[in-house]
Amino acid sequence: MAKETVLITGGTGYIGSFTALELLVAGYNVVIIDNLYNSSEETINRIELICGIRPTFYKVDVTDTPGLESVFEKHSEISSVIHFAALKSVGQSGEIPAEYYRVNVGGTAQLLSVMKKYGVDKIVFSSSATVYGDATRHPGMIPIPEECPLGPTNPYGRTKWFNEMVIEDHVNANKGSAAALLRYFNPCGAHPSGVLGEDPQGVPYNLLPLLGQVAVGKREKLLVFGDDYQSHDGTAIRDYIHVVDLAQGHIAALKKLYDPSFAGCKAWNLGTGRGSTVFEIIEAFGKAVGRKLPYEVAPRRPGDVLDLTAKPDLARRELQWHTRKTLEEACEDLWRWVKNNPSGYREEYKKELLEE
Ligand code: NAD
Ligand code: WQD
């Protein structure tokens, strides 16, 4: 197989690091850029620890045109980009929306201009199920197919929606270029080795990292945001996808973009097609931990919706990709990561843990 070189923006972050690892294992060359706003360079060591190959890393901000250009200058072999770099806190996006538009939308536009200058015409973009907003408003749209009308309910979600349009316009204007817009559902879990995982800086926002903190005693209990939804147990439904499956979805999308018969810009859902409620997640993670995890029911979180479950059929048909890992595996892998890395990436990995 030809050794294609892929530039990964945001490659020291959660999903980016797993995708870098899967690409290296699959035989691709990987160049990572990240400004380390929400991640650590230690991720590079961890990737090397797992697969024995060290990806090339540059500390570069995606909104810094000269910085970006210097990477393309040094690596004329780059033939595609996977663009993860973004700000991703829904709550923060309501407080500093202009910054979200500058980094998330401005960053993408800048990246596309530099790619064009250096003749790179393939991009995989991290979109989100959040672009659908409340799909239950549209009859027959749960599980959610790609043709569900879009309508994000917060500034973060709107940056993803605008990005999709910016990329589509760019592809339409540049013949021969190709883009995959990947709408992730709820990524979760960690690497089965316990070496690579999610290390949110500051207070976590997502359910499973918060449950991880409850399990290690950093947090007294989980607040369940609403038990009056129209689900079988009253809590909201999400489609939790193991991050290793998600990372492999990027390889499937890249293969599509390298296929000469494909051109244009297309969106694919990356999810399992199976919804779980908050209570089911508490139960599943508790099982991995080996005890019941404390929780308390609190009011609904503003902006939350009843159900975000993917219809993943299009990716299965067109990308020959589907998820393989179970929720139980995601919970076990997450627990191993949490136990083995009490300080996240702030410490080197204890090598003796690898022998276990
Ligand atoms: P993450 O924060 O772990 O990774 C994003 C990375 O981008 C971080 O390493 C951060 O330091 C970097 N970054 C931020 N601003 C940058 C800039 N200006 N220049 C260079 N690097 C910058 O987040 P993640 O969960 O890995 O998410 C990756 C992508 O997937 C994001 O675009 C996110 O919006 C999207 N996404 C995430 C989820 C999720 O729940 N995790 C769901 C759907 C979509
Ligand atoms: C999951 C469920 C909460 C925390 C967010 C973004 C989305 C995407 C993924 C980037 C919900 C409930 C949570 C808690 C709880 N990210 N919950 N107590 O909201 O589905 O999606 O992350 O694109 O854009 O919006 O994920 O993990 O925050 O919540 O009860 O302390 O857990 O109400 O039902 P969400 P989440």
mmCIF file with all atom_site columns, C-alpha atoms and ligand atoms in Angstrom, residues 88 90 127-130 154 156 160 184-187 205-208 210 222-226 229 236-238 240 278 301 304-305 308, ligand 2:
data_model
loop_
_atom_site.group_PDB
_atom_site.id
_atom_site.type_symbol
_atom_site.label_atom_id
_atom_site.label_alt_id
_atom_site.label_comp_id
_atom_site.label_asym_id
_atom_site.label_entity_id
_atom_site.label_seq_id
_atom_site.pdbx_PDB_ins_code
_atom_site.Cartn_x
_atom_site.Cartn_y
_atom_site.Cartn_z
_atom_site.occupancy
_atom_site.B_iso_or_equiv
_atom_site.pdbx_formal_charge
_atom_site.auth_seq_id
_atom_site.auth_comp_id
_atom_site.auth_asym_id
_atom_site.auth_atom_id
_atom_site.pdbx_PDB_model_num
ATOM   1  C CA  . LYS A 1 88  ? -15.711 22.023 21.834 1.00 0.00 ? 88  LYS A CA  1
ATOM   2  C CA  . VAL A 1 90  ? -21.145 23.702 24.423 1.00 0.00 ? 90  VAL A CA  1
ATOM   3  C CA  . SER A 1 127 ? -18.647 17.383 12.533 1.00 0.00 ? 127 SER A CA  1
ATOM   4  C CA  . SER A 1 128 ? -21.100 16.418 15.238 1.00 0.00 ? 128 SER A CA  1
ATOM   5  C CA  . ALA A 1 129 ? -24.550 14.980 15.789 1.00 0.00 ? 129 ALA A CA  1
ATOM   6  C CA  . THR A 1 130 ? -25.230 18.298 17.473 1.00 0.00 ? 130 THR A CA  1
ATOM   7  C CA  . ASN A 1 154 ? -26.101 26.379 20.543 1.00 0.00 ? 154 ASN A CA  1
ATOM   8  C CA  . TYR A 1 156 ? -20.788 25.414 19.185 1.00 0.00 ? 156 TYR A CA  1
ATOM   9  C CA  . LYS A 1 160 ? -20.043 22.830 13.041 1.00 0.00 ? 160 LYS A CA  1
ATOM   10 C CA  . TYR A 1 184 ? -19.930 11.865 15.443 1.00 0.00 ? 184 TYR A CA  1
ATOM   11 C CA  . PHE A 1 185 ? -22.490 10.821 18.018 1.00 0.00 ? 185 PHE A CA  1
ATOM   12 C CA  . ASN A 1 186 ? -21.202 10.450 21.624 1.00 0.00 ? 186 ASN A CA  1
ATOM   13 C CA  . PRO A 1 187 ? -17.556 9.306  21.600 1.00 0.00 ? 187 PRO A CA  1
ATOM   14 C CA  . TYR A 1 205 ? -18.758 18.310 30.624 1.00 0.00 ? 205 TYR A CA  1
ATOM   15 C CA  . ASN A 1 206 ? -19.549 14.839 29.277 1.00 0.00 ? 206 ASN A CA  1
ATOM   16 C CA  . LEU A 1 207 ? -21.307 12.025 31.082 1.00 0.00 ? 207 LEU A CA  1
ATOM   17 C CA  . LEU A 1 208 ? -18.657 9.282  31.053 1.00 0.00 ? 208 LEU A CA  1
ATOM   18 C CA  . LEU A 1 210 ? -17.836 12.729 34.961 1.00 0.00 ? 210 LEU A CA  1
ATOM   19 C CA  . LEU A 1 222 ? -23.364 12.230 39.392 1.00 0.00 ? 222 LEU A CA  1
ATOM   20 C CA  . LEU A 1 223 ? -26.174 14.678 38.778 1.00 0.00 ? 223 LEU A CA  1
ATOM   21 C CA  . VAL A 1 224 ? -28.656 13.099 36.361 1.00 0.00 ? 224 VAL A CA  1
ATOM   22 C CA  . PHE A 1 225 ? -30.034 15.918 34.244 1.00 0.00 ? 225 PHE A CA  1
ATOM   23 C CA  . GLY A 1 226 ? -33.742 15.099 34.134 1.00 0.00 ? 226 GLY A CA  1
ATOM   24 C CA  . TYR A 1 229 ? -37.998 12.528 29.398 1.00 0.00 ? 229 TYR A CA  1
ATOM   25 C CA  . ALA A 1 236 ? -32.270 11.043 27.868 1.00 0.00 ? 236 ALA A CA  1
ATOM   26 C CA  . ILE A 1 237 ? -31.014 8.737  25.127 1.00 0.00 ? 237 ILE A CA  1
ATOM   27 C CA  . ARG A 1 238 ? -27.629 8.999  23.356 1.00 0.00 ? 238 ARG A CA  1
ATOM   28 C CA  . TYR A 1 240 ? -22.309 6.123  22.729 1.00 0.00 ? 240 TYR A CA  1
ATOM   29 C CA  . VAL A 1 278 ? -28.324 7.946  31.315 1.00 0.00 ? 278 VAL A CA  1
ATOM   30 C CA  . ARG A 1 301 ? -29.790 20.718 31.481 1.00 0.00 ? 301 ARG A CA  1
ATOM   31 C CA  . ASP A 1 304 ? -30.481 18.944 26.050 1.00 0.00 ? 304 ASP A CA  1
ATOM   32 C CA  . VAL A 1 305 ? -32.717 16.881 23.783 1.00 0.00 ? 305 VAL A CA  1
ATOM   33 C CA  . LEU A 1 308 ? -29.704 11.508 19.607 1.00 0.00 ? 308 LEU A CA  1
HETATM 34 C C1  . WQD B 2 .   ? -24.975 12.871 27.625 1.00 0.00 ? 2   WQD B C1  1
HETATM 35 C C2  . WQD B 2 .   ? -26.246 12.657 28.451 1.00 0.00 ? 2   WQD B C2  1
HETATM 36 C C3  . WQD B 2 .   ? -27.007 14.633 29.584 1.00 0.00 ? 2   WQD B C3  1
HETATM 37 C C4  . WQD B 2 .   ? -23.663 15.063 32.311 1.00 0.00 ? 2   WQD B C4  1
HETATM 38 C C5  . WQD B 2 .   ? -22.278 16.720 23.971 1.00 0.00 ? 2   WQD B C5  1
HETATM 39 C C6  . WQD B 2 .   ? -22.325 17.833 22.983 1.00 0.00 ? 2   WQD B C6  1
HETATM 40 C C7  . WQD B 2 .   ? -22.261 17.276 21.596 1.00 0.00 ? 2   WQD B C7  1
HETATM 41 C C8  . WQD B 2 .   ? -21.089 16.336 21.419 1.00 0.00 ? 2   WQD B C8  1
HETATM 42 C C9  . WQD B 2 .   ? -21.023 15.312 22.496 1.00 0.00 ? 2   WQD B C9  1
HETATM 43 C C10 . WQD B 2 .   ? -19.277 17.583 20.505 1.00 0.00 ? 2   WQD B C10 1
HETATM 44 C C11 . WQD B 2 .   ? -27.232 13.806 28.319 1.00 0.00 ? 2   WQD B C11 1
HETATM 45 C C12 . WQD B 2 .   ? -26.602 13.571 30.571 1.00 0.00 ? 2   WQD B C12 1
HETATM 46 C C13 . WQD B 2 .   ? -24.506 14.586 31.331 1.00 0.00 ? 2   WQD B C13 1
HETATM 47 C C14 . WQD B 2 .   ? -24.089 14.977 33.670 1.00 0.00 ? 2   WQD B C14 1
HETATM 48 C C15 . WQD B 2 .   ? -26.139 13.969 32.949 1.00 0.00 ? 2   WQD B C15 1
HETATM 49 N N1  . WQD B 2 .   ? -19.847 17.019 21.476 1.00 0.00 ? 2   WQD B N1  1
HETATM 50 N N2  . WQD B 2 .   ? -25.724 14.063 31.633 1.00 0.00 ? 2   WQD B N2  1
HETATM 51 N N3  . WQD B 2 .   ? -25.309 14.424 33.920 1.00 0.00 ? 2   WQD B N3  1
HETATM 52 O O1  . WQD B 2 .   ? -24.891 16.543 25.631 1.00 0.00 ? 2   WQD B O1  1
HETATM 53 O O2  . WQD B 2 .   ? -25.205 14.352 24.399 1.00 0.00 ? 2   WQD B O2  1
HETATM 54 O O3  . WQD B 2 .   ? -23.399 15.877 23.761 1.00 0.00 ? 2   WQD B O3  1
HETATM 55 O O4  . WQD B 2 .   ? -21.091 15.954 23.775 1.00 0.00 ? 2   WQD B O4  1
HETATM 56 O O5  . WQD B 2 .   ? -19.667 17.730 19.382 1.00 0.00 ? 2   WQD B O5  1
HETATM 57 O O6  . WQD B 2 .   ? -22.173 18.363 20.766 1.00 0.00 ? 2   WQD B O6  1
HETATM 58 O O7  . WQD B 2 .   ? -23.532 18.550 23.150 1.00 0.00 ? 2   WQD B O7  1
HETATM 59 O O8  . WQD B 2 .   ? -23.199 14.646 25.838 1.00 0.00 ? 2   WQD B O8  1
HETATM 60 O O9  . WQD B 2 .   ? -21.986 13.586 27.674 1.00 0.00 ? 2   WQD B O9  1
HETATM 61 O O10 . WQD B 2 .   ? -22.747 15.964 27.949 1.00 0.00 ? 2   WQD B O10 1
HETATM 62 O O11 . WQD B 2 .   ? -24.439 14.150 27.942 1.00 0.00 ? 2   WQD B O11 1
HETATM 63 O O12 . WQD B 2 .   ? -27.240 13.495 33.234 1.00 0.00 ? 2   WQD B O12 1
HETATM 64 O O13 . WQD B 2 .   ? -23.398 15.399 34.600 1.00 0.00 ? 2   WQD B O13 1
HETATM 65 O O14 . WQD B 2 .   ? -25.875 12.616 29.835 1.00 0.00 ? 2   WQD B O14 1
HETATM 66 O O15 . WQD B 2 .   ? -28.140 15.300 30.032 1.00 0.00 ? 2   WQD B O15 1
HETATM 67 O O16 . WQD B 2 .   ? -28.510 13.266 28.324 1.00 0.00 ? 2   WQD B O16 1
HETATM 68 P P1  . WQD B 2 .   ? -24.293 15.392 24.936 1.00 0.00 ? 2   WQD B P1  1
HETATM 69 P P2  . WQD B 2 .   ? -22.997 14.624 27.388 1.00 0.00 ? 2   WQD B P2  1
#
